Amino acid sequence: MGSGSSKPVKNTSGNSRRSLHTASSQSTTATSKRRSIVPPRLKNGEREAFTAAIDQGTTSSRFLIFDGSGTPRAGHQVEFEQLYPHSGWVEHDPYEILNSVNECIENATKMFFDQGYGVGDIKALGITNQRETTVVWDTETGKPLYNAIVWPDTRTSKLVHELRRKGGSEKLQQLCGLPLSTYPSSVKLMWMLRHVPAVQSALKKDRLSFGTVDTWLLYNLTGGVKNGLHVTDPTNASRTMFCNINTLEYDDFLIDWFGVRGVKLPKIVPSSDPDAYGSISDGALAGTKIAGCLGDQSAALVGQCAFTPGMAKNTYGTGCFLLYNTGYEPVLSENGLLTTVAYAFKGFKPVYALEGSIAVAGSAVKFLRDNLGLIKESGEIGELAAKVPDTGGVVFVTAFSGLFAPYWIDDAQGTIFGITQYTTKEHIARATIEATCYQTKAILTAMEKDSGTALHALAVDGGMSNSDVCMQLQADIMGIDVDRPKMRETTALGAAIAAGFAVNMWKGFDELKSVNRDDRKTFSPKTDEGTREKWFNLWGKAVERSRGWVDNDAADEDLE
C-alpha cells in the first residue's frame, strides 16, 4: 500500500502552532485595551448582545466576537502546521485543527471577559471552515483514522482520470453541481478507502464516520465520542459530490457511484438553525449555543451581505474564490464553473451561487516567503511588486495543485515563463500577484457568459485584499471597480450572522444593510481595454504551455 497506508495520525500538543492576532488585530487589540475599564453598555435597558464565530481556515484558525454592527470586539488567531508527505499531497493533523480552535476560543474569550462581559452576552456562535478537506474517524472511539486530506491535495489525480471513464460520469455535474476533479471530498474519501487499512477495517466493522472540517469540529465541540453531534450544513454538503444540488439531500446514485455505501455521513441541517448544532460542551464557553454553519466561501458571501441575485464577492485566502448569487434556483455552468449552495437558513428558501475556484492565491505568496525567501512577511508582497512598473515579461502560472475554474487542468504544475537576465525578485513578486488577478478575470468572464449579466463592481476580502497594490492590479486587469470593506473579517462575520439569525438578533436580510458598510474603499481601473486584452492573451498562452507536467499514467506506488 505504500507509505500512505499505515501512517498514524499525530495528536500534537500544538508546538508547531504560531499564535497571531487576527487580520483586524491592531484595531481589535486597541479596542480591547480601551474597553477593559469600561463596563458593558446597555442597549434599550438591556445588556449588549454579541455573536461569535469560529473561522477554521487552511493555514490558520481564528475566533472572533462581534457586536450587533458587525464590529469585532475580541479575537485570536493561530497558524498550524501544513504537512506535505509527498509532492502534491497536503494534509492536516485533525487534532491540531481542533486544538488550534480551542486555543483561539480560550484566548479571545479571555480578552472579551477582560472588557467586563460574560458568557451570557454571547447569544450564539457560528462555524465557518475550509471546505472539501476530508476527515475520517472511528465511530466508537472518536479517534481519526488518517490525517485530514486537504482540499488542494492532488494525490487523486490518477483516480479522477479513471473515474472519468466510468459509466455515469456524465450525470455527475447535473446531480451535484461539481465536475470530477481532485478538489471535492468524494475522491479523497475513495482514496482512503483504497489505500488506508484502518479506514477499510472501520468500514467493515460499521464504524467509519466521515465529515468535512465543520463536522469534525461540531462533533468534538459538542461532546465527541460521548454525545457529539454528527451534522453538516448544505454549503459544506454540496462540496462532497454526495449531495443532490436540487434536493439538498444525499443522492443514492452518487453514494453508490462513488462506492461509499456504509460510510456514516453527517446529517444535513440548515445553515442557520437554533437547535440543530447543539451547544459547546466544555471550556470557557460551555453551554453557549452553536446556531450557524457555513463553508468559508458561502460565509464570505453572507458577510459581504450579498443577498441579492447578481451580487458577487471574491475572497483572497490560501486559494481565491469568486461567488455569484444566482437566487433560488441552481444554475448549471456551461463555462467551467461550479454550482454550489450559497446559504440555506431555516425558514428561508435555499439560495444558490455560481463559483469560480482558484487553488493557489495567498499560498503562492507564502511560497515566495517560505520556499524562496524573497520576502520576510506575506504583507511585503505588494510593496515589493510596486517597485517595478510591470513584470518585465514574466508570467507565473501558479498551478501548484493544477488549475481549477474555469480551466480544470489537473496535469498542470507551477511554471514561470519569460525569465531573462533582466528578471528580478520584484518582477516575480508582481507576476505572482497577477496570476491570481488573471485567474479571477477568467472566472469573471465565465460568470458573465453563464449569467448573461456583466458585473460592474466586485466586493473583495481576505488576506491579499489588504494590499492596495494587489487590488489596484485586480481592477486594472478586470476593467471593473473593486470594492473593499474596512473590516475584512467577512468570512467570520458571515458565520456570526448565520448564528445571529437563528436566535433572532436579526429577523430579515434588510436589517443587515448597514453592517460593515462604513469606510469602504473603491479601486477603479486605470488601463484601457486594448492593454488588458494584450495582458490576458499572454496569460492564456502561458496557461496552455503549463499543461501536461503531471504523468497521470504513473503507477499508484509512484504516487504514494
Coordinates of C-alpha atoms in Angstrom, one line a residue:
M1 CA 0.0 0.0 0.0
G2 CA 3.0 2.3 0.2
S3 CA 3.9 4.8 2.9
G4 CA 0.5 6.4 2.9
S5 CA -1.3 3.3 4.0
S6 CA -0.1 2.9 7.6
K7 CA 0.8 6.4 8.6
P8 CA -0.5 7.2 12.1
V9 CA -2.4 10.4 13.0
K10 CA -0.4 12.6 15.4
N11 CA -2.2 14.0 18.4
T12 CA 0.1 17.1 18.6
S13 CA 0.5 19.3 21.6
G14 CA 0.5 22.4 19.4
N15 CA 4.2 23.1 19.5
S16 CA 4.2 23.8 15.8
R17 CA 1.4 26.4 16.1
R18 CA 2.1 30.1 15.8
S19 CA -0.2 32.3 17.8
L20 CA -1.2 35.5 16.0
H21 CA -3.6 38.4 16.2
T22 CA -6.5 38.3 13.7
A23 CA -6.4 40.3 10.5
S24 CA -8.3 43.1 12.4
S25 CA -5.8 42.6 15.2
Q26 CA -4.4 46.1 15.7
S27 CA -7.8 47.7 16.0
T28 CA -9.2 44.7 17.9
T29 CA -6.3 44.8 20.4
A30 CA -6.5 48.5 20.8
T31 CA -10.3 48.4 21.3
S32 CA -10.0 45.7 24.0
K33 CA -7.5 47.8 25.9
R34 CA -9.7 50.8 25.8
R35 CA -12.8 48.8 26.8
S36 CA -11.1 46.9 29.6
I37 CA -12.0 49.7 32.1
V38 CA -15.5 50.4 30.6
P39 CA -18.5 48.5 31.9
P40 CA -20.8 46.7 29.4
R41 CA -23.0 49.1 27.5
L42 CA -26.8 48.9 27.9
K43 CA -29.0 48.9 24.8
N44 CA -32.6 49.9 25.4
G45 CA -32.1 49.0 29.1
E46 CA -30.6 45.6 28.2
R47 CA -27.1 44.3 28.0
E48 CA -25.5 44.5 24.6
A49 CA -25.8 41.2 22.6
F50 CA -22.9 39.6 20.7
T51 CA -22.4 36.8 18.3
A52 CA -19.2 34.9 17.7
A53 CA -17.5 32.8 15.0
I54 CA -15.0 30.0 14.7
D55 CA -13.2 30.6 11.4
Q56 CA -11.2 27.4 10.6
G57 CA -9.1 28.0 7.5
T58 CA -6.5 26.2 5.5
T59 CA -3.4 27.6 7.3
S60 CA -4.9 29.1 10.5
S61 CA -7.8 29.1 12.9
R62 CA -9.4 32.1 14.5
F63 CA -12.2 33.0 16.8
L64 CA -13.9 36.4 16.8
I65 CA -16.6 38.0 18.9
F66 CA -18.8 40.6 17.0
D67 CA -21.2 43.3 18.3
G68 CA -24.5 43.9 16.6
S69 CA -23.0 46.3 14.0
G70 CA -20.5 43.6 12.8
T71 CA -17.5 45.1 14.5
P72 CA -15.1 42.6 16.1
R73 CA -14.6 43.3 19.8
A74 CA -12.2 40.4 20.5
G75 CA -10.3 37.9 18.5
H76 CA -7.4 35.5 18.4
Q77 CA -5.7 33.6 15.5
V78 CA -3.3 30.6 15.4
E79 CA -1.4 29.3 12.5
F80 CA -0.9 25.5 12.4
E81 CA 1.4 23.1 10.6
Q82 CA 1.0 22.1 6.9
L83 CA 2.0 18.6 6.2
Y84 CA 3.4 17.7 2.7
P85 CA 4.3 14.0 2.8
H86 CA 4.9 13.8 -1.0
S87 CA 4.8 16.1 -4.0
G88 CA 1.2 17.2 -4.5
W89 CA 0.0 15.9 -1.1
V90 CA -1.4 18.3 1.6
E91 CA -2.5 17.0 5.0
H92 CA -3.5 18.4 8.4
D93 CA -3.5 16.7 11.8
P94 CA -7.2 16.6 12.8
Y95 CA -6.2 17.0 16.5
E96 CA -4.1 20.1 15.7
I97 CA -7.1 21.7 13.9
L98 CA -9.2 21.1 17.0
N99 CA -6.5 22.2 19.4
S100 CA -5.9 25.4 17.4
V101 CA -9.7 26.2 17.5
N102 CA -9.9 25.6 21.3
E103 CA -6.8 27.8 21.8
C104 CA -8.4 30.6 19.8
I105 CA -11.7 30.4 21.8
E106 CA -9.9 30.5 25.1
N107 CA -7.7 33.5 24.3
A108 CA -10.4 35.6 22.5
T109 CA -12.9 34.8 25.3
K110 CA -10.4 36.0 28.0
M111 CA -10.0 39.2 26.1
F112 CA -13.8 39.6 25.9
F113 CA -14.2 38.9 29.7
D114 CA -11.4 41.4 30.5
Q115 CA -13.6 44.0 28.9
G116 CA -16.3 43.3 31.5
Y117 CA -18.5 41.0 29.5
G118 CA -19.7 37.5 30.4
V119 CA -20.5 34.2 28.7
G120 CA -24.2 35.1 28.6
D121 CA -23.5 38.1 26.5
I122 CA -22.6 35.9 23.5
K123 CA -26.0 34.8 22.3
A124 CA -24.8 32.2 19.8
L125 CA -21.7 31.3 17.7
G126 CA -21.3 30.1 14.2
I127 CA -18.7 27.9 12.5
T128 CA -17.1 28.6 9.1
N129 CA -14.5 26.3 7.7
Q130 CA -12.2 25.2 4.8
R131 CA -14.3 23.1 2.5
E132 CA -13.7 19.7 0.9
T133 CA -11.0 18.8 3.3
T134 CA -11.8 15.3 4.4
V135 CA -11.7 13.8 7.9
V136 CA -12.5 10.2 8.9
W137 CA -12.7 8.7 12.4
D138 CA -13.7 5.6 14.3
T139 CA -17.3 6.0 15.4
E140 CA -16.8 4.1 18.6
T141 CA -13.5 5.7 19.8
G142 CA -13.9 9.1 18.1
K143 CA -10.2 8.9 17.0
P144 CA -9.1 10.0 13.5
L145 CA -8.1 7.1 11.2
Y146 CA -5.8 9.2 9.0
N147 CA -4.7 12.8 8.6
A148 CA -7.2 15.1 7.0
I149 CA -6.6 15.3 3.3
V150 CA -6.8 19.0 2.4
W151 CA -8.8 20.5 -0.5
P152 CA -5.9 21.3 -2.8
D153 CA -4.3 17.9 -2.5
T154 CA -3.7 16.2 -5.9
R155 CA -2.9 12.6 -4.9
T156 CA -6.2 11.6 -6.5
S157 CA -5.3 12.8 -10.0
K158 CA -4.9 9.2 -11.4
L159 CA -8.2 8.2 -9.7
V160 CA -10.0 11.1 -11.2
H161 CA -8.9 10.1 -14.7
E162 CA -10.1 6.6 -14.0
L163 CA -13.5 7.8 -12.8
R164 CA -14.0 10.0 -15.9
R165 CA -14.0 6.8 -18.0
K166 CA -16.6 5.1 -15.7
G167 CA -20.2 4.8 -16.9
G168 CA -22.5 7.5 -15.4
S169 CA -19.8 10.1 -15.0
E170 CA -21.7 12.4 -17.5
K171 CA -24.5 12.6 -14.9
L172 CA -22.5 13.9 -12.0
Q173 CA -22.4 17.6 -12.6
Q174 CA -26.2 17.8 -13.2
L175 CA -26.8 16.0 -10.0
C176 CA -24.4 17.7 -7.6
G177 CA -23.2 20.8 -9.4
L178 CA -19.5 19.8 -9.4
P179 CA -17.2 18.4 -12.1
L180 CA -15.0 15.5 -11.4
S181 CA -11.6 16.8 -10.2
T182 CA -9.2 16.3 -7.4
Y183 CA -11.0 19.1 -5.5
P184 CA -14.1 17.6 -3.8
S185 CA -14.3 15.3 -0.8
S186 CA -15.6 12.3 -2.7
V187 CA -12.4 11.3 -4.4
K188 CA -10.4 11.9 -1.2
L189 CA -12.6 9.5 0.7
M190 CA -12.4 7.0 -2.1
W191 CA -8.5 7.2 -2.0
M192 CA -8.6 6.5 1.8
L193 CA -10.9 3.5 1.2
R194 CA -8.5 2.1 -1.3
H195 CA -5.2 2.8 0.5
V196 CA -5.6 3.1 4.3
P197 CA -6.1 -0.3 6.1
A198 CA -7.5 1.4 9.2
V199 CA -10.2 3.0 7.1
Q200 CA -11.0 -0.2 5.3
S201 CA -11.3 -2.0 8.6
A202 CA -13.6 0.6 10.1
L203 CA -15.9 0.4 7.2
K204 CA -16.2 -3.4 7.5
K205 CA -17.0 -3.0 11.2
D206 CA -19.6 -0.3 10.5
R207 CA -17.5 2.2 12.4
L208 CA -16.4 4.6 9.7
S209 CA -17.5 8.2 10.3
F210 CA -16.9 10.9 7.6
G211 CA -17.0 14.6 7.7
T212 CA -15.6 17.8 6.4
V213 CA -13.9 20.1 8.9
D214 CA -17.2 21.7 10.1
T215 CA -18.5 18.2 11.0
W216 CA -15.2 17.2 12.8
L217 CA -15.3 20.4 14.9
L218 CA -19.0 20.2 15.7
Y219 CA -18.6 16.5 16.7
N220 CA -15.8 17.3 19.2
L221 CA -17.1 20.7 20.4
T222 CA -20.5 19.1 21.4
G223 CA -19.0 16.2 23.3
G224 CA -17.1 13.9 20.9
V225 CA -17.5 10.2 21.4
K226 CA -19.8 10.7 24.4
N227 CA -22.7 12.5 22.7
G228 CA -21.2 14.7 19.9
L229 CA -23.4 15.6 17.0
H230 CA -22.6 14.3 13.5
V231 CA -24.1 17.1 11.3
T232 CA -23.2 19.4 8.5
D233 CA -24.9 22.2 6.5
P234 CA -25.9 22.3 2.8
T235 CA -23.0 24.7 1.8
N236 CA -20.5 22.0 3.0
A237 CA -22.5 19.0 1.9
S238 CA -22.7 20.4 -1.6
R239 CA -18.9 20.2 -1.8
T240 CA -18.7 16.5 -1.2
M241 CA -20.4 15.3 -4.5
F242 CA -22.7 13.1 -2.4
C243 CA -25.4 15.7 -2.1
N244 CA -28.1 16.4 -4.7
I245 CA -27.9 20.1 -5.6
N246 CA -31.7 20.3 -6.1
T247 CA -33.0 18.4 -3.0
L248 CA -30.1 19.2 -0.7
E249 CA -30.2 15.6 0.5
Y250 CA -27.8 12.7 -0.1
D251 CA -28.3 11.1 -3.5
D252 CA -28.4 7.3 -3.8
F253 CA -26.9 7.3 -7.3
L254 CA -24.0 9.4 -6.1
I255 CA -23.4 7.4 -3.0
D256 CA -23.3 4.1 -5.0
W257 CA -21.3 5.6 -7.9
F258 CA -18.5 6.7 -5.6
G259 CA -18.7 3.4 -3.7
V260 CA -19.2 4.9 -0.2
R261 CA -22.3 3.0 0.8
G262 CA -21.9 2.1 4.5
V263 CA -19.9 5.2 5.4
K264 CA -21.6 7.2 8.2
L265 CA -22.3 10.6 6.6
P266 CA -23.3 13.6 8.7
K267 CA -26.9 14.7 8.8
I268 CA -27.6 17.8 6.6
V269 CA -29.3 20.6 8.5
P270 CA -30.0 24.3 7.7
S271 CA -27.0 26.7 7.7
S272 CA -28.8 28.8 10.4
D273 CA -30.8 26.8 13.0
P274 CA -31.3 27.4 16.7
D275 CA -31.4 23.7 17.7
A276 CA -29.6 21.5 15.1
Y277 CA -26.0 22.2 16.2
G278 CA -26.2 21.8 20.0
S279 CA -24.0 23.7 22.4
I280 CA -20.3 23.9 23.4
S281 CA -19.8 21.0 25.9
D282 CA -16.9 22.5 28.0
G283 CA -14.3 25.2 28.2
A284 CA -14.7 28.9 28.6
L285 CA -17.9 29.0 26.5
A286 CA -19.5 25.8 27.9
G287 CA -23.3 25.9 27.3
T288 CA -23.1 28.5 24.5
K289 CA -25.4 27.7 21.6
I290 CA -23.9 26.8 18.2
A291 CA -26.5 28.1 15.8
G292 CA -24.9 28.6 12.4
C293 CA -22.5 26.8 10.0
L294 CA -21.3 27.9 6.5
G295 CA -18.5 26.8 4.3
D296 CA -15.9 29.6 4.2
Q297 CA -16.8 31.0 0.8
S298 CA -20.5 31.0 1.4
A299 CA -19.8 32.7 4.8
A300 CA -17.9 35.4 3.0
L301 CA -20.8 36.0 0.6
V302 CA -23.1 36.4 3.7
G303 CA -20.5 38.5 5.4
Q304 CA -20.5 40.9 2.4
C305 CA -24.3 41.0 2.7
A306 CA -24.6 39.8 -1.0
F307 CA -28.2 38.6 -0.5
T308 CA -29.5 39.9 -3.9
P309 CA -29.1 37.8 -7.1
G310 CA -26.4 39.3 -9.3
M311 CA -24.2 40.3 -6.4
A312 CA -20.7 38.8 -6.2
K313 CA -17.7 38.6 -3.9
N314 CA -14.1 37.4 -4.2
T315 CA -12.1 36.1 -1.3
Y316 CA -8.3 36.1 -1.5
G317 CA -7.2 33.5 1.0
T318 CA -5.0 30.4 0.6
G319 CA -6.9 30.0 -2.6
C320 CA -9.2 32.5 -4.2
F321 CA -13.0 32.1 -4.6
L322 CA -15.4 34.2 -6.5
L323 CA -19.1 33.5 -5.7
Y324 CA -22.0 35.0 -7.7
N325 CA -25.5 34.9 -6.1
T326 CA -28.0 33.3 -8.6
G327 CA -31.1 33.2 -6.4
Y328 CA -33.4 30.3 -5.6
E329 CA -32.6 28.1 -8.5
P330 CA -29.3 26.3 -9.2
V331 CA -27.7 27.4 -12.4
L332 CA -25.5 24.8 -14.1
S333 CA -22.5 26.3 -15.7
E334 CA -21.5 25.7 -19.3
N335 CA -18.2 27.6 -18.9
G336 CA -16.2 25.7 -16.3
L337 CA -17.8 27.0 -13.1
L338 CA -19.2 25.2 -10.1
T339 CA -22.8 25.3 -8.8
T340 CA -23.0 25.5 -5.1
V341 CA -25.3 26.4 -2.2
A342 CA -24.8 30.0 -1.1
Y343 CA -26.7 29.6 2.1
A344 CA -29.8 27.8 3.5
F345 CA -31.2 29.5 6.6
K346 CA -34.0 27.8 8.4
G347 CA -37.3 29.4 7.5
F348 CA -35.9 30.8 4.2
K349 CA -35.6 29.2 0.7
P350 CA -32.1 28.0 -0.1
V351 CA -30.0 30.4 -2.2
Y352 CA -27.5 29.2 -4.8
A353 CA -24.4 30.6 -6.4
L354 CA -22.0 30.1 -9.3
E355 CA -18.5 29.7 -8.0
G356 CA -15.0 30.0 -9.6
S357 CA -12.3 28.4 -7.5
I358 CA -8.6 29.2 -7.8
A359 CA -6.4 26.7 -6.0
V360 CA -3.4 29.0 -5.3
A361 CA -3.6 32.6 -4.2
G362 CA -2.2 33.5 -0.8
S363 CA -0.3 30.2 -0.7
A364 CA 1.8 31.5 -3.7
V365 CA 2.8 34.5 -1.5
K366 CA 3.7 32.1 1.3
F367 CA 5.7 30.1 -1.3
L368 CA 7.8 33.3 -2.0
R369 CA 8.2 33.8 1.7
D370 CA 8.9 30.3 3.0
N371 CA 10.4 28.4 0.0
L372 CA 12.3 31.1 -1.9
G373 CA 12.9 33.7 0.8
L374 CA 12.0 36.6 -1.4
I375 CA 10.1 38.3 1.4
K376 CA 10.1 38.0 5.2
E377 CA 6.4 38.6 5.8
S378 CA 3.5 38.0 3.4
G379 CA 2.4 41.6 3.7
E380 CA 5.5 42.7 1.9
I381 CA 4.4 41.3 -1.4
G382 CA 2.6 44.4 -2.6
E383 CA 5.4 46.8 -1.6
L384 CA 7.9 44.6 -3.5
A385 CA 5.7 44.4 -6.6
A386 CA 5.2 48.2 -6.6
K387 CA 8.9 48.8 -7.2
V388 CA 8.6 47.8 -10.8
P389 CA 6.1 49.2 -13.4
D390 CA 5.4 45.7 -14.8
T391 CA 6.6 42.1 -14.7
G392 CA 9.3 42.6 -17.3
G393 CA 7.7 39.9 -19.4
V394 CA 7.5 37.3 -16.6
V395 CA 4.3 35.2 -16.3
F396 CA 3.9 32.9 -13.3
V397 CA 1.3 30.2 -13.7
T398 CA 0.8 29.2 -10.0
A399 CA -0.6 25.7 -10.7
F400 CA 0.8 24.1 -7.6
S401 CA -2.3 22.0 -7.4
G402 CA -3.2 22.0 -11.1
L403 CA -5.6 24.7 -12.3
F404 CA -9.2 24.9 -11.1
A405 CA -12.0 27.0 -12.6
P406 CA -12.6 27.7 -15.3
Y407 CA -9.7 25.7 -16.8
W408 CA -9.8 22.4 -14.8
I409 CA -6.3 21.3 -15.9
D410 CA -5.2 18.8 -13.3
D411 CA -1.9 17.8 -15.1
A412 CA -0.5 21.4 -14.9
Q413 CA 2.1 22.4 -12.4
G414 CA 3.6 25.7 -11.4
T415 CA 5.5 27.3 -14.3
I416 CA 7.3 30.6 -14.7
F417 CA 7.7 31.9 -18.3
G418 CA 9.7 34.9 -19.6
I419 CA 12.7 34.8 -17.3
T420 CA 15.8 36.7 -18.6
Q421 CA 18.9 38.2 -17.0
Y422 CA 16.8 41.3 -16.6
T423 CA 14.4 39.5 -14.2
T424 CA 14.4 40.5 -10.5
K425 CA 12.6 39.3 -7.4
E426 CA 10.3 42.4 -7.9
H427 CA 9.2 41.1 -11.3
I428 CA 8.5 37.6 -9.8
A429 CA 6.5 39.2 -6.9
R430 CA 4.4 41.2 -9.3
A431 CA 3.8 38.1 -11.6
T432 CA 2.7 36.2 -8.5
I433 CA 0.0 38.7 -7.7
E434 CA -1.0 39.0 -11.4
A435 CA -1.5 35.2 -11.5
T436 CA -4.4 35.4 -9.1
C437 CA -5.8 38.5 -10.8
Y438 CA -5.7 36.9 -14.3
Q439 CA -7.5 33.8 -13.0
T440 CA -10.1 36.0 -11.4
K441 CA -10.7 37.7 -14.7
A442 CA -11.1 34.3 -16.4
I443 CA -13.7 33.3 -13.8
L444 CA -15.5 36.6 -14.1
T445 CA -15.7 36.2 -17.9
A446 CA -17.2 32.7 -17.5
M447 CA -19.7 34.0 -15.0
E448 CA -20.8 36.8 -17.4
K449 CA -21.4 34.1 -20.0
D450 CA -23.4 31.8 -17.7
S451 CA -25.5 34.6 -16.2
G452 CA -25.8 36.8 -19.2
T453 CA -25.0 39.8 -17.0
A454 CA -21.8 41.8 -16.7
L455 CA -20.6 42.8 -13.2
H456 CA -19.7 46.4 -12.7
A457 CA -18.1 46.0 -9.3
L458 CA -16.6 43.2 -7.3
A459 CA -16.7 43.1 -3.4
V460 CA -13.4 41.7 -2.0
D461 CA -12.0 40.4 1.2
G462 CA -9.3 38.0 2.5
G463 CA -5.6 38.4 3.1
M464 CA -4.4 39.6 -0.3
S465 CA -7.1 42.2 -0.4
N466 CA -5.2 44.1 2.4
S467 CA -2.7 45.2 -0.2
D468 CA -3.7 48.3 -2.2
V469 CA -1.2 47.3 -4.9
C470 CA -2.9 43.9 -5.3
M471 CA -6.4 45.4 -5.5
Q472 CA -5.4 48.1 -8.0
L473 CA -3.8 45.4 -10.2
Q474 CA -7.0 43.4 -9.9
A475 CA -9.1 46.4 -11.1
D476 CA -6.6 47.1 -13.9
I477 CA -6.7 43.5 -15.2
M478 CA -10.5 43.1 -14.9
G479 CA -11.6 46.5 -16.0
I480 CA -14.2 47.0 -13.3
D481 CA -14.2 48.6 -9.8
V482 CA -13.0 46.6 -6.8
D483 CA -14.9 47.4 -3.6
R484 CA -13.1 46.6 -0.3
P485 CA -14.6 46.9 3.2
K486 CA -12.7 48.4 6.0
M487 CA -13.4 45.4 8.2
R488 CA -12.2 42.4 6.2
E489 CA -13.0 39.5 8.5
T490 CA -16.1 38.9 6.4
T491 CA -15.9 35.1 6.5
A492 CA -16.1 35.0 10.2
L493 CA -18.8 37.8 10.1
G494 CA -20.9 35.6 7.8
A495 CA -20.9 32.7 10.3
A496 CA -21.7 35.1 13.1
I497 CA -24.7 36.5 11.0
A498 CA -25.9 32.9 10.4
A499 CA -25.8 32.3 14.2
G500 CA -27.5 35.6 14.9
F501 CA -30.3 34.9 12.6
A502 CA -31.1 31.6 14.3
V503 CA -31.5 33.4 17.7
N504 CA -33.4 36.4 16.3
M505 CA -30.8 39.0 16.6
W506 CA -31.8 39.8 13.0
K507 CA -35.1 38.7 11.5
G508 CA -34.6 39.7 7.9
F509 CA -31.8 40.4 5.5
D510 CA -32.8 44.1 5.1
E511 CA -31.7 44.6 8.8
L512 CA -28.2 43.8 7.7
K513 CA -27.8 46.5 5.0
S514 CA -25.8 48.8 7.3
V515 CA -23.5 46.0 8.6
N516 CA -19.8 46.6 7.6
R517 CA -20.6 49.4 5.1
D518 CA -18.6 52.2 6.6
D519 CA -15.3 53.4 5.1
R520 CA -15.2 51.0 2.1
K521 CA -12.6 51.8 -0.5
T522 CA -13.0 51.5 -4.3
F523 CA -10.2 50.8 -6.7
S524 CA -11.1 51.8 -10.3
P525 CA -9.2 50.6 -13.4
K526 CA -6.5 52.8 -14.9
T527 CA -5.9 50.7 -18.0
D528 CA -7.6 50.7 -21.4
E529 CA -9.3 47.7 -22.9
G530 CA -6.6 47.0 -25.5
T531 CA -3.9 46.8 -22.9
R532 CA -6.0 44.5 -20.7
E533 CA -6.6 42.1 -23.6
K534 CA -2.9 42.1 -24.6
W535 CA -2.0 41.1 -21.0
F536 CA -4.8 38.5 -20.8
N537 CA -3.8 36.9 -24.1
L538 CA -0.2 36.4 -22.8
W539 CA -1.6 34.8 -19.6
G540 CA -3.7 32.4 -21.7
K541 CA -0.6 31.4 -23.8
A542 CA 1.2 30.6 -20.6
V543 CA -1.7 28.5 -19.2
E544 CA -1.7 26.4 -22.4
R545 CA 2.1 25.8 -22.1
S546 CA 1.8 24.7 -18.4
R547 CA -0.3 21.6 -19.3
G548 CA 1.0 18.1 -19.2
W549 CA 3.6 18.2 -16.4
V550 CA 2.0 15.6 -14.3
D551 CA 2.0 12.0 -15.5
N552 CA -1.4 10.6 -14.7
D553 CA -0.4 7.2 -16.1
A554 CA 2.1 6.7 -13.2
A555 CA 1.6 3.7 -11.0
D556 CA 0.0 4.0 -7.6
E557 CA 3.3 3.1 -6.0
D558 CA 4.9 6.1 -7.6
L559 CA 2.3 8.4 -6.1
E560 CA 2.4 7.1 -2.5

